[in-house]
Coordinates of C-alpha atoms in Angstrom, one line a residue:
Chain A
X1 CA -10.7 63.8 8.5
X2 CA -9.6 62.7 5.1
X3 CA -9.0 59.2 3.8
X4 CA -5.5 58.5 2.5
X5 CA -5.7 58.5 -1.3
X6 CA -4.2 55.1 -1.9
X7 CA -6.2 53.2 0.6
X8 CA -9.6 51.8 -0.3
X9 CA -12.5 53.7 1.1
X10 CA -14.6 52.3 3.9
X11 CA -17.5 51.5 1.6
X12 CA -15.2 49.7 -0.9
X13 CA -13.7 47.6 1.9
X14 CA -17.2 46.8 3.1
X15 CA -18.3 45.8 -0.4
X16 CA -15.2 43.6 -0.7
X17 CA -16.0 41.9 2.6
X18 CA -19.6 41.2 1.4
X19 CA -18.3 39.7 -1.8
X20 CA -15.9 37.6 0.1
X21 CA -18.7 36.3 2.3
X22 CA -20.9 35.6 -0.7
X23 CA -18.0 33.8 -2.4
X24 CA -17.4 31.6 0.7
X25 CA -21.1 30.8 0.8
X26 CA -21.0 29.7 -2.9
X27 CA -18.0 27.6 -2.1
X28 CA -19.7 26.0 0.8
X29 CA -22.8 25.1 -1.3
X30 CA -20.9 23.8 -4.3
X31 CA -18.3 21.9 -2.3
X32 CA -20.9 20.4 0.0
X33 CA -20.7 16.9 -1.7
X34 CA -17.0 16.9 -1.2
X35 CA -17.5 17.7 2.5
X36 CA -20.2 15.0 2.7
X37 CA -17.8 12.4 1.2
X38 CA -15.2 13.2 3.9
X39 CA -17.7 13.4 6.6
X40 CA -19.3 10.1 5.8
X41 CA -15.9 8.5 5.4
X42 CA -14.9 9.5 9.0
X43 CA -18.1 8.0 10.6
X44 CA -17.9 4.2 10.9
X45 CA -21.5 4.0 12.1
X46 CA -23.0 5.9 9.2
X47 CA -23.7 2.6 7.4
X48 CA -26.6 1.8 9.8
X49 CA -28.7 5.0 9.6
X50 CA -28.5 8.6 8.5
X51 CA -25.1 10.2 8.5
X52 CA -24.4 12.8 11.3
X53 CA -23.8 16.4 10.2
X54 CA -20.3 16.4 11.7
X55 CA -17.9 13.6 12.5
X56 CA -18.1 14.1 16.2
X57 CA -16.1 10.9 16.9
X58 CA -14.0 10.7 13.8
X59 CA -12.4 7.3 13.1
X60 CA -10.1 6.1 10.3
X61 CA -11.6 2.6 10.4
X62 CA -13.3 3.1 7.0
X63 CA -9.9 4.1 5.5
X64 CA -8.5 0.8 6.8
X65 CA -11.2 -1.1 5.0
X66 CA -10.8 1.0 1.9
X67 CA -7.0 0.5 1.8
X68 CA -7.2 -3.2 2.5
X69 CA -9.9 -3.8 -0.2
X70 CA -9.0 -1.1 -2.7
X71 CA -5.3 -0.4 -2.1
X72 CA -4.2 -2.6 -5.0
X73 CA -6.6 -0.7 -7.3
X74 CA -5.1 2.6 -6.2
X75 CA -1.6 1.3 -7.1
X76 CA -2.9 0.1 -10.4
X77 CA -4.4 3.5 -11.2
X78 CA -1.1 5.2 -10.3
X79 CA 0.9 2.9 -12.5
X80 CA -1.4 3.0 -15.4
X81 CA -1.8 6.8 -15.2
X82 CA 2.0 7.4 -15.0
X83 CA 2.5 5.0 -17.9
X84 CA -0.1 6.9 -20.0
X85 CA 1.8 10.1 -19.2
X86 CA 5.1 8.7 -20.4
X87 CA 3.6 7.3 -23.6
X88 CA 1.6 10.5 -24.3
X89 CA 4.5 12.9 -23.8
X90 CA 6.9 10.7 -25.7
X91 CA 4.6 10.8 -28.7
X92 CA 3.3 14.4 -28.3
X93 CA 6.4 16.4 -27.6
X94 CA 8.3 15.6 -30.8
X95 CA 5.1 15.7 -32.9
X96 CA 4.2 19.1 -31.5
X97 CA 7.8 20.4 -32.2
X98 CA 7.6 19.1 -35.7
X99 CA 4.3 20.7 -36.3
X100 CA 5.3 24.0 -34.7
X101 CA 8.8 24.4 -36.3
X102 CA 9.3 22.4 -39.4
X103 CA 6.7 23.9 -41.7
X104 CA 5.8 20.4 -42.8
X105 CA 3.5 20.1 -45.8
X106 CA 0.1 19.2 -44.5
X107 CA 1.0 20.2 -41.0
X108 CA -2.2 22.4 -40.7
X109 CA -4.2 19.4 -41.8
X110 CA -2.7 17.3 -39.0
X111 CA -3.4 19.9 -36.4
X112 CA -6.9 20.1 -37.7
X113 CA -7.3 16.3 -37.5
X114 CA -5.9 16.3 -34.0
X115 CA -8.5 18.8 -32.9
X116 CA -11.2 16.6 -34.3
X117 CA -10.0 13.4 -32.6
X118 CA -10.8 15.0 -29.3
X119 CA -14.4 14.5 -30.2
X120 CA -14.5 10.8 -30.8
X121 CA -16.5 9.3 -27.9
X122 CA -14.5 6.9 -25.8
X123 CA -17.2 4.2 -26.0
X124 CA -16.8 4.1 -29.8
X125 CA -13.1 3.6 -29.5
X126 CA -13.6 0.9 -26.9
X127 CA -16.3 -0.8 -29.1
X128 CA -13.9 -1.0 -32.1
X129 CA -10.7 -1.7 -30.2
X130 CA -12.0 -4.6 -28.1
X131 CA -11.8 -7.1 -30.9
X132 CA -8.3 -5.9 -31.9
X133 CA -7.2 -6.0 -28.3
X134 CA -8.6 -9.6 -28.0
X135 CA -6.6 -10.7 -31.0
X136 CA -3.4 -9.0 -29.8
X137 CA -3.7 -10.3 -26.3
X138 CA -4.0 -6.8 -24.9
X139 CA -7.3 -7.4 -23.0
X140 CA -6.6 -7.5 -19.2
X141 CA -3.1 -6.1 -19.6
X142 CA -1.4 -3.1 -18.1
X143 CA 0.1 -2.2 -21.5
X144 CA -3.3 -2.3 -23.2
X145 CA -4.9 0.0 -20.7
X146 CA -1.9 2.4 -20.7
X147 CA -2.0 2.6 -24.5
X148 CA -5.7 3.2 -24.5
X149 CA -5.5 5.8 -21.7
X150 CA -2.7 7.7 -23.4
X151 CA -5.3 8.5 -26.2
X152 CA -7.2 10.5 -23.7
X153 CA -4.4 13.1 -23.3
X154 CA -2.6 12.9 -26.7
X155 CA -4.7 15.4 -28.8
X156 CA -4.7 17.8 -25.9
X157 CA -1.0 17.5 -25.3
X158 CA -0.1 18.0 -29.0
X159 CA -2.3 21.1 -29.3
X160 CA -1.0 22.6 -26.0
X161 CA 2.7 21.9 -26.7
X162 CA 2.5 23.0 -30.3
X163 CA 0.9 26.3 -29.2
X164 CA 4.0 26.8 -26.9
X165 CA 6.7 25.6 -29.3
X166 CA 5.5 27.9 -32.1
X167 CA 7.0 30.7 -30.0
X168 CA 10.5 29.2 -29.7
X169 CA 12.9 31.2 -32.0
X170 CA 14.4 28.9 -34.7
X171 CA 17.8 30.5 -34.1
X172 CA 18.0 28.9 -30.7
X173 CA 17.9 25.4 -32.2
X174 CA 20.1 26.4 -35.2
X175 CA 22.8 27.7 -32.9
X176 CA 22.9 24.3 -31.1
X177 CA 23.1 22.6 -34.5
X178 CA 26.0 24.8 -35.6
X179 CA 27.8 23.5 -32.6
X180 CA 27.5 20.0 -34.0
X181 CA 24.3 18.7 -32.4
X182 CA 21.9 16.9 -34.7
X183 CA 18.3 17.8 -34.8
X184 CA 17.2 15.2 -32.3
X185 CA 19.8 16.0 -29.6
X186 CA 19.1 19.7 -30.1
X187 CA 15.4 18.9 -29.5
X188 CA 16.2 16.9 -26.3
X189 CA 18.8 19.4 -24.9
X190 CA 17.3 22.7 -26.0
X191 CA 13.6 22.4 -26.8
X192 CA 12.4 20.1 -24.1
X193 CA 14.0 22.1 -21.2
X194 CA 12.6 25.3 -22.7
X195 CA 9.1 23.7 -22.8
X196 CA 9.3 22.5 -19.3
X197 CA 6.1 24.3 -18.1
X198 CA 3.9 23.2 -20.9
X199 CA 5.2 19.6 -20.6
X200 CA 4.2 19.6 -17.0
X201 CA 0.8 21.0 -17.8
X202 CA 0.2 18.4 -20.6
X203 CA 1.5 15.7 -18.3
X204 CA -0.7 16.7 -15.4
X205 CA -3.8 16.6 -17.5
X206 CA -2.9 13.3 -19.1
X207 CA -2.5 11.9 -15.6
X208 CA -5.8 13.3 -14.5
X209 CA -7.6 12.0 -17.6
X210 CA -6.0 8.5 -17.2
X211 CA -6.7 8.5 -13.5
X212 CA -10.4 9.4 -14.1
X213 CA -10.8 6.9 -17.0
X214 CA -13.7 4.5 -16.5
X215 CA -14.8 3.5 -20.0
X216 CA -11.5 1.8 -21.0
X217 CA -11.1 0.2 -17.5
X218 CA -14.6 -1.2 -17.8
X219 CA -14.5 -2.4 -21.3
X220 CA -11.0 -3.6 -22.0
X221 CA -10.8 -5.7 -18.9
X222 CA -12.8 -8.9 -18.4
X223 CA -11.1 -10.1 -15.2
X224 CA -9.9 -8.4 -12.1
X225 CA -6.2 -8.6 -13.1
X226 CA -6.0 -5.0 -14.1
X227 CA -8.5 -3.0 -12.0
X228 CA -8.0 0.8 -11.6
X229 CA -9.7 2.6 -8.8
X230 CA -12.6 3.9 -10.9
X231 CA -13.6 0.4 -11.7
X232 CA -12.8 -0.7 -8.1
X233 CA -15.2 1.8 -6.6
X234 CA -17.9 1.0 -9.2
X235 CA -17.8 -2.6 -8.3
X236 CA -17.4 -1.8 -4.6
X237 CA -20.5 0.3 -4.5
X238 CA -22.4 -2.4 -6.3
X239 CA -21.5 -5.1 -3.9
X240 CA -21.2 -3.2 -0.6
X241 CA -23.8 -0.5 -1.0
X242 CA -24.7 -0.9 2.7
X243 CA -21.1 0.0 3.9
X244 CA -21.2 3.6 2.8
X245 CA -18.4 4.6 5.1
X246 CA -15.9 2.4 3.4
X247 CA -17.2 3.4 0.0
X248 CA -16.8 7.1 0.8
X249 CA -13.3 6.4 2.2
X250 CA -12.4 4.9 -1.1
X251 CA -13.9 7.9 -2.9
X252 CA -11.8 10.2 -0.8
X253 CA -8.6 8.3 -1.6
X254 CA -9.4 8.3 -5.3
X255 CA -10.0 12.1 -5.2
X256 CA -6.6 12.7 -3.6
X257 CA -4.6 13.3 -6.8
X258 CA -7.1 16.0 -8.0
X259 CA -7.0 17.7 -4.6
X260 CA -3.2 17.5 -4.3
X261 CA -2.6 18.8 -7.8
X262 CA -5.1 21.6 -7.2
X263 CA -3.1 22.8 -4.2
X264 CA 0.5 22.0 -5.4
X265 CA 0.2 22.7 -9.1
X266 CA -2.5 25.3 -9.3
X267 CA -0.5 27.3 -11.9
X268 CA -0.3 24.4 -14.3
X269 CA -4.0 23.4 -13.9
X270 CA -5.1 27.0 -14.7
X271 CA -2.8 27.0 -17.7
X272 CA -4.2 23.8 -19.0
X273 CA -7.8 24.8 -18.8
X274 CA -7.3 28.2 -20.4
X275 CA -4.6 27.0 -22.8
X276 CA -6.4 24.2 -24.5
X277 CA -9.8 22.9 -25.2
X278 CA -9.9 20.5 -22.3
X279 CA -12.2 17.5 -22.1
Chain B
X1 CA -6.3 8.6 -41.8
X2 CA -6.7 9.9 -45.3
X3 CA -4.8 13.0 -44.3
X4 CA -1.8 11.0 -43.1
X5 CA -1.4 8.9 -46.2
X6 CA -1.8 11.8 -48.6
X7 CA 0.7 14.0 -47.0
X8 CA 3.9 11.9 -47.1
X9 CA 4.2 11.5 -50.9
X10 CA 3.3 15.2 -51.4
X11 CA 6.1 16.1 -49.1
X12 CA 8.7 13.8 -50.7
X13 CA 8.3 15.3 -54.1
X14 CA 7.2 18.8 -53.2
X15 CA 9.4 21.9 -52.5
X16 CA 9.9 22.9 -49.0
X17 CA 9.7 26.5 -48.1
X18 CA 11.5 28.5 -45.4
X19 CA 15.3 28.3 -45.4
X20 CA 15.5 24.7 -46.0
X21 CA 15.8 24.7 -49.8
X22 CA 19.2 23.0 -49.5
X23 CA 17.9 20.4 -47.1
X24 CA 18.5 17.0 -48.8
X25 CA 15.7 14.5 -49.0
X26 CA 17.1 12.5 -46.2
X27 CA 16.9 15.4 -43.8
X28 CA 13.3 16.1 -44.8
X29 CA 12.5 12.5 -44.1
X30 CA 14.2 12.8 -40.7
X31 CA 11.9 15.7 -39.9
X32 CA 8.9 13.6 -40.5
X33 CA 10.2 11.1 -38.0
X34 CA 9.3 13.6 -35.2
X35 CA 5.7 13.5 -36.2
X36 CA 5.3 9.9 -37.5
X37 CA 5.0 8.1 -34.1
X38 CA 2.1 10.3 -33.0
X39 CA 0.4 10.0 -36.4
X40 CA 0.7 6.2 -36.3
X41 CA -0.7 6.1 -32.8
X42 CA -3.6 8.4 -33.7
X43 CA -4.4 6.4 -36.8
X44 CA -4.6 3.3 -34.6
X45 CA -6.5 4.8 -31.7
X46 CA -8.8 7.2 -33.5
X47 CA -8.8 6.4 -37.2
X48 CA -9.1 2.7 -36.9
X49 CA -12.0 2.8 -34.5
X50 CA -13.9 5.2 -36.7
X51 CA -13.5 3.0 -39.8
X52 CA -13.9 -0.3 -38.0
X53 CA -17.1 1.0 -36.2
X54 CA -18.7 1.6 -39.6
X55 CA -17.6 -1.9 -40.9
X56 CA -18.8 -3.6 -37.6
X57 CA -22.2 -2.0 -37.9
X58 CA -22.8 -4.2 -41.0
X59 CA -21.5 -7.4 -39.4
X60 CA -23.2 -10.0 -37.3
X61 CA -21.5 -10.4 -33.9
X62 CA -22.6 -13.1 -31.5
X63 CA -20.8 -14.3 -28.3
X64 CA -19.7 -17.2 -30.6
X65 CA -17.7 -14.7 -32.7
X66 CA -15.1 -14.5 -30.0
X67 CA -14.3 -18.2 -30.3
X68 CA -14.6 -18.6 -34.0
X69 CA -13.6 -15.1 -35.1
X70 CA -16.4 -15.2 -37.7
X71 CA -18.5 -12.1 -38.1
X72 CA -20.4 -12.4 -41.3
X73 CA -21.8 -9.4 -43.0
X74 CA -25.5 -9.0 -42.6
X75 CA -26.4 -5.8 -44.6
X76 CA -28.7 -3.4 -42.8
X77 CA -29.9 -6.0 -40.2
X78 CA -28.2 -4.3 -37.3
X79 CA -29.4 -0.9 -38.3
X80 CA -33.0 -2.1 -38.7
X81 CA -32.9 -3.9 -35.3
X82 CA -31.5 -0.8 -33.5
X83 CA -33.9 1.6 -35.1
X84 CA -36.9 -0.7 -34.3
X85 CA -35.7 -1.0 -30.7
X86 CA -37.8 1.2 -28.4
X87 CA -34.8 1.5 -26.1
X88 CA -32.9 3.3 -28.8
X89 CA -35.7 5.8 -29.5
X90 CA -36.0 6.4 -25.8
X91 CA -32.2 6.8 -25.4
X92 CA -32.1 9.4 -28.2
X93 CA -34.8 11.4 -26.3
X94 CA -33.1 11.0 -22.9
X95 CA -29.7 12.0 -24.4
X96 CA -31.3 15.1 -25.8
X97 CA -32.9 16.0 -22.5
X98 CA -29.8 15.2 -20.5
X99 CA -27.6 17.2 -22.8
X100 CA -29.8 20.3 -23.2
X101 CA -30.7 20.3 -19.5
X102 CA -27.1 19.9 -18.4
X103 CA -25.8 22.6 -20.7
X104 CA -28.5 25.1 -19.7
X105 CA -27.7 24.6 -16.0
X106 CA -24.0 24.5 -16.3
X107 CA -23.8 27.5 -18.5
X108 CA -26.2 29.8 -16.7
X109 CA -24.6 29.1 -13.3
X110 CA -21.1 29.1 -14.7
X111 CA -21.7 32.5 -16.3
X112 CA -23.3 34.0 -13.2
X113 CA -20.3 32.8 -11.1
X114 CA -17.8 34.1 -13.8
X115 CA -19.5 37.6 -13.6
X116 CA -19.5 37.5 -9.8
X117 CA -15.8 36.5 -9.6
X118 CA -14.9 39.3 -12.0
X119 CA -15.4 41.7 -9.1
X120 CA -12.4 42.5 -7.1
X121 CA -12.4 41.2 -3.6
X122 CA -10.3 39.3 -1.1
X123 CA -9.9 35.5 -1.6
X124 CA -11.5 35.7 -5.1
X125 CA -8.7 33.8 -6.8
X126 CA -8.4 31.2 -4.1
X127 CA -12.1 30.4 -4.0
X128 CA -12.2 30.2 -7.8
X129 CA -9.3 27.7 -7.7
X130 CA -10.9 25.5 -5.1
X131 CA -14.2 25.5 -7.0
X132 CA -12.5 23.5 -9.7
X133 CA -12.3 20.4 -7.5
X134 CA -15.6 18.8 -8.6
X135 CA -14.5 19.0 -12.2
X136 CA -11.1 17.3 -11.5
X137 CA -12.4 14.4 -9.4
X138 CA -13.2 11.3 -11.5
X139 CA -16.8 11.3 -12.6
X140 CA -17.5 7.8 -11.3
X141 CA -16.4 9.0 -7.8
X142 CA -18.7 12.1 -8.0
X143 CA -21.5 9.9 -9.1
X144 CA -21.0 7.5 -6.1
X145 CA -21.0 10.4 -3.7
X146 CA -24.2 11.8 -5.1
X147 CA -25.8 8.4 -5.0
X148 CA -25.4 8.6 -1.2
X149 CA -26.7 12.2 -1.0
X150 CA -29.7 11.4 -3.2
X151 CA -30.6 8.2 -1.4
X152 CA -34.4 8.2 -0.6
X153 CA -34.2 7.0 3.0
X154 CA -30.8 8.0 4.3
X155 CA -29.8 10.6 1.8
X156 CA -28.9 14.0 3.2
X157 CA -30.9 15.9 0.5
X158 CA -34.2 14.5 1.6
X159 CA -33.4 14.9 5.2
X160 CA -32.8 18.6 4.7
X161 CA -35.7 19.1 2.4
X162 CA -38.0 17.4 4.8
X163 CA -36.6 19.5 7.8
X164 CA -37.6 22.7 6.0
X165 CA -40.9 21.3 5.1
X166 CA -40.5 21.0 1.3
X167 CA -41.0 17.3 1.0
X168 CA -43.1 14.7 3.0
X169 CA -41.4 12.3 5.4
X170 CA -40.9 9.6 2.9
X171 CA -38.9 12.0 0.7
X172 CA -38.4 12.3 -3.0
X173 CA -37.3 9.0 -4.8
X174 CA -34.4 10.9 -6.6
X175 CA -32.8 7.9 -8.2
X176 CA -35.5 5.2 -7.8
X177 CA -38.4 6.7 -9.6
X178 CA -38.4 6.7 -13.5
X179 CA -40.0 10.1 -13.6
X180 CA -37.3 11.8 -11.5
X181 CA -34.1 9.8 -12.1
X182 CA -33.1 11.6 -15.4
X183 CA -33.6 15.0 -13.7
X184 CA -31.4 13.9 -10.9
X185 CA -28.7 12.8 -13.4
X186 CA -29.0 16.2 -15.0
X187 CA -28.6 18.0 -11.6
X188 CA -25.4 16.0 -10.8
X189 CA -24.0 16.7 -14.2
X190 CA -24.7 20.4 -13.9
X191 CA -22.7 20.3 -10.6
X192 CA -19.8 18.6 -12.4
X193 CA -19.8 21.0 -15.3
X194 CA -20.1 24.4 -13.5
X195 CA -16.4 24.8 -12.8
X196 CA -15.4 24.3 -16.5
X197 CA -18.0 26.8 -17.7
X198 CA -17.0 29.3 -15.0
X199 CA -13.3 29.2 -15.7
X200 CA -13.5 29.5 -19.5
X201 CA -16.2 32.3 -19.3
X202 CA -14.1 34.1 -16.6
X203 CA -11.2 34.0 -18.9
X204 CA -13.4 35.5 -21.7
X205 CA -14.6 38.2 -19.4
X206 CA -11.0 39.3 -18.5
X207 CA -10.4 39.8 -22.3
X208 CA -13.0 42.5 -22.6
X209 CA -11.3 45.9 -22.3
X210 CA -12.1 47.9 -19.2
X211 CA -12.6 51.2 -21.1
X212 CA -15.6 49.8 -23.0
X213 CA -17.3 49.5 -19.6
X214 CA -16.2 52.9 -18.6
X215 CA -17.7 54.4 -21.7
X216 CA -20.9 52.6 -21.0
X217 CA -21.0 53.9 -17.5
X218 CA -20.4 57.4 -18.8
X219 CA -23.4 57.0 -21.1
X220 CA -25.5 56.1 -18.0
X221 CA -26.0 52.5 -18.8
X222 CA -27.2 50.4 -15.9
X223 CA -25.6 47.0 -14.9
X224 CA -28.3 44.9 -16.7
X225 CA -28.1 47.0 -19.8
X226 CA -24.3 46.8 -19.9
X227 CA -24.4 43.1 -19.4
X228 CA -26.9 42.6 -22.3
X229 CA -25.4 45.1 -24.7
X230 CA -21.7 44.8 -24.0
X231 CA -20.7 41.7 -22.0
X232 CA -22.8 39.1 -23.9
X233 CA -22.0 40.3 -27.4
X234 CA -18.3 40.6 -26.7
X235 CA -18.3 37.2 -25.0
X236 CA -20.0 35.5 -27.9
X237 CA -17.0 33.6 -29.4
X238 CA -16.1 32.2 -25.9
X239 CA -19.7 31.3 -25.3
X240 CA -19.8 29.3 -28.6
X241 CA -16.7 27.4 -27.6
X242 CA -17.9 26.6 -24.1
X243 CA -21.3 25.4 -25.4
X244 CA -19.9 23.3 -28.2
X245 CA -17.2 21.7 -26.0
X246 CA -19.9 21.1 -23.3
X247 CA -22.2 19.6 -25.8
X248 CA -19.6 17.2 -27.0
X249 CA -18.5 16.0 -23.6
X250 CA -22.1 15.7 -22.4
X251 CA -23.6 13.9 -25.3
X252 CA -21.3 10.9 -24.8
X253 CA -21.4 10.6 -21.0
X254 CA -21.5 7.1 -19.8
X255 CA -19.6 6.8 -16.5
X256 CA -21.7 9.2 -14.6
X257 CA -24.9 7.5 -15.5
X258 CA -23.6 3.9 -15.0
X259 CA -22.4 4.7 -11.5
X260 CA -25.5 6.8 -10.6
X261 CA -28.4 4.7 -11.9
X262 CA -27.0 2.0 -14.3
X263 CA -29.5 3.4 -16.8
X264 CA -32.4 2.6 -14.6
X265 CA -34.9 2.6 -13.1
X266 CA -37.0 1.1 -15.9
X267 CA -34.4 2.3 -18.5
X268 CA -35.4 5.9 -17.7
X269 CA -31.8 7.1 -17.8
X270 CA -30.5 5.1 -20.7
X271 CA -28.6 7.4 -23.2
X272 CA -26.8 6.7 -26.4
X273 CA -23.6 6.1 -24.5
X274 CA -25.1 3.5 -22.1
X275 CA -27.0 1.8 -24.8
X276 CA -23.8 1.4 -26.9
X277 CA -22.1 -0.1 -23.8
X278 CA -25.1 -2.4 -23.1
X279 CA -25.5 -3.7 -26.6
X280 CA -21.8 -4.3 -27.1
X281 CA -20.4 -5.4 -23.8
X282 CA -23.4 -6.8 -22.0
X283 CA -25.4 -8.4 -24.8
X284 CA -22.1 -8.9 -26.8
X285 CA -23.7 -7.7 -30.0
X286 CA -20.9 -5.5 -31.1
X287 CA -22.6 -5.0 -34.5
X288 CA -25.7 -3.3 -33.0
X289 CA -23.5 -1.4 -30.5
X290 CA -21.5 -0.1 -33.4
X291 CA -24.7 1.2 -35.0
X292 CA -25.5 3.3 -31.9
X293 CA -21.9 4.4 -31.7
X294 CA -22.1 5.6 -35.3
X295 CA -25.2 7.7 -34.5
X296 CA -23.3 9.2 -31.6
X297 CA -20.4 10.1 -33.9
X298 CA -22.7 11.6 -36.4
X299 CA -24.2 13.9 -33.8
X300 CA -20.7 14.8 -32.5
X301 CA -19.6 15.5 -36.1
X302 CA -22.3 18.1 -36.6
X303 CA -21.0 19.9 -33.5
X304 CA -17.4 19.3 -34.5
X305 CA -18.1 21.4 -37.6
X306 CA -19.6 24.1 -35.4
X307 CA -16.6 24.0 -33.1
X308 CA -14.1 24.3 -35.9
X309 CA -16.0 27.3 -37.3
X310 CA -16.0 28.9 -33.9
X311 CA -12.3 28.2 -33.5
X312 CA -11.3 29.3 -37.0
X313 CA -9.7 32.5 -36.0
X314 CA -7.5 30.6 -33.5
X315 CA -6.7 27.8 -35.9
X316 CA -5.1 29.9 -38.6
X317 CA -2.3 31.0 -36.2
X318 CA 1.2 29.5 -36.1
X319 CA 3.4 28.0 -38.7

């Protein structure tokens, strides 16, 4: 009785099965808090005493509360994060192209500076920007928060896009320019479509950074006019700490973008983490 | 900011290389238009705060400043006040413990998982991807979830630990006792940081050529010996990058701690980040807040140098 050569042996298959089991166990342990968040959110009675292990009688009541009290904040976060993506990519894409392709004098120095800016703590930026924001009337404004949140993704986006655009052959753009396009239209029509994947990656991460932002939301807003979900849940847990079900339902809703992107855009997420020095 | 201002004139008068020697000045200027908006933005959002934070640390800010706009210079008063403040000294110590503890935990577990997932088995890729979730969820949200799990009376952690007989019925006061709260914050931050460490280290492991391992196996080297003599040394550049990046993101953490403990109980989880926030935005003394911010920048700067040295090989590439 011989084993076909190209099929894994029985012991190899057994080892693989053991490893898969161990991996699922690791997953269960590490993702337990995520399960607990969902589980608590689905149990309306969990506010009173200890939470049950399983949502035996699941109910969406907590989600009703969450949406009616925090729905506006979710929309604010969505708007601010999308705005930050637009600002960030509009600034980063041409800059990355210039740094990658023009051989500008001092270009290396700029890339170097860009790398360093990733290390400036957010609270330091907030500390210094607050007075400037107050004078410019940007405190409690969507524009102010969008501009501040764009700074979270910009260095990353420049570094990531530049790394990609370095590999675009100069001939491609030159050919377009021979046909009469100027440098800017060539950039828009040729370079941007070619960079589609890295633009998506940079955009996704900027979105996630802006969606997760808490420091700017907390410091650059003094009223409730502009309240992203991170600030919303922070205030909510402070005021309604007894209603854990509703708090957890809010937590679930604010974790949705991360979960969706992880499933839908796995490829880009992986590219972003390995391709750049993230966070 | 200095980089930006010194580059433009140098370019206007200097020669350009590549095939652009015929490019007129106007065209060279147009090329800078691609980079200029991003540079201006970075000067505003990174350069200005860095400079202004230093200036502010020598100014006297009071709540009145926001009506009158007056912030007179007061020499080293803010610096003296901050350094004499016991909360600051404590925060330095807490920041150190928090950072070192978090890095140790994140890195060790991240490396162990990276090695484990380097084996070939079914679902490996899928599980690795899903493990990223804790890292992608907003930190405030994670902190809020953990606050529930670590609750002394109704928290699930104490319930389980009590059921297996590890803790008495009244449980461990994870977040409400000054002697345990910082450790709890470290544990939560380890949980948040594991995926990032795992993914980067996993990538590094894939870069190590297979035949090196085959050679070691032929020489009769056991798994532990192979790990110590081959894997660790060959992974060194990646390890440096992971640790330095981890350090820089951990040392400034603010949201996790605010949402988990608000710096309490009894200031036992105050770090440089939370103290900066407290001084500036709660006590409205932006001058003293700036002092702590500057200390934070100084610490980050030391590690920025380390990071750039670790990244030097990468940095030289490209045009």
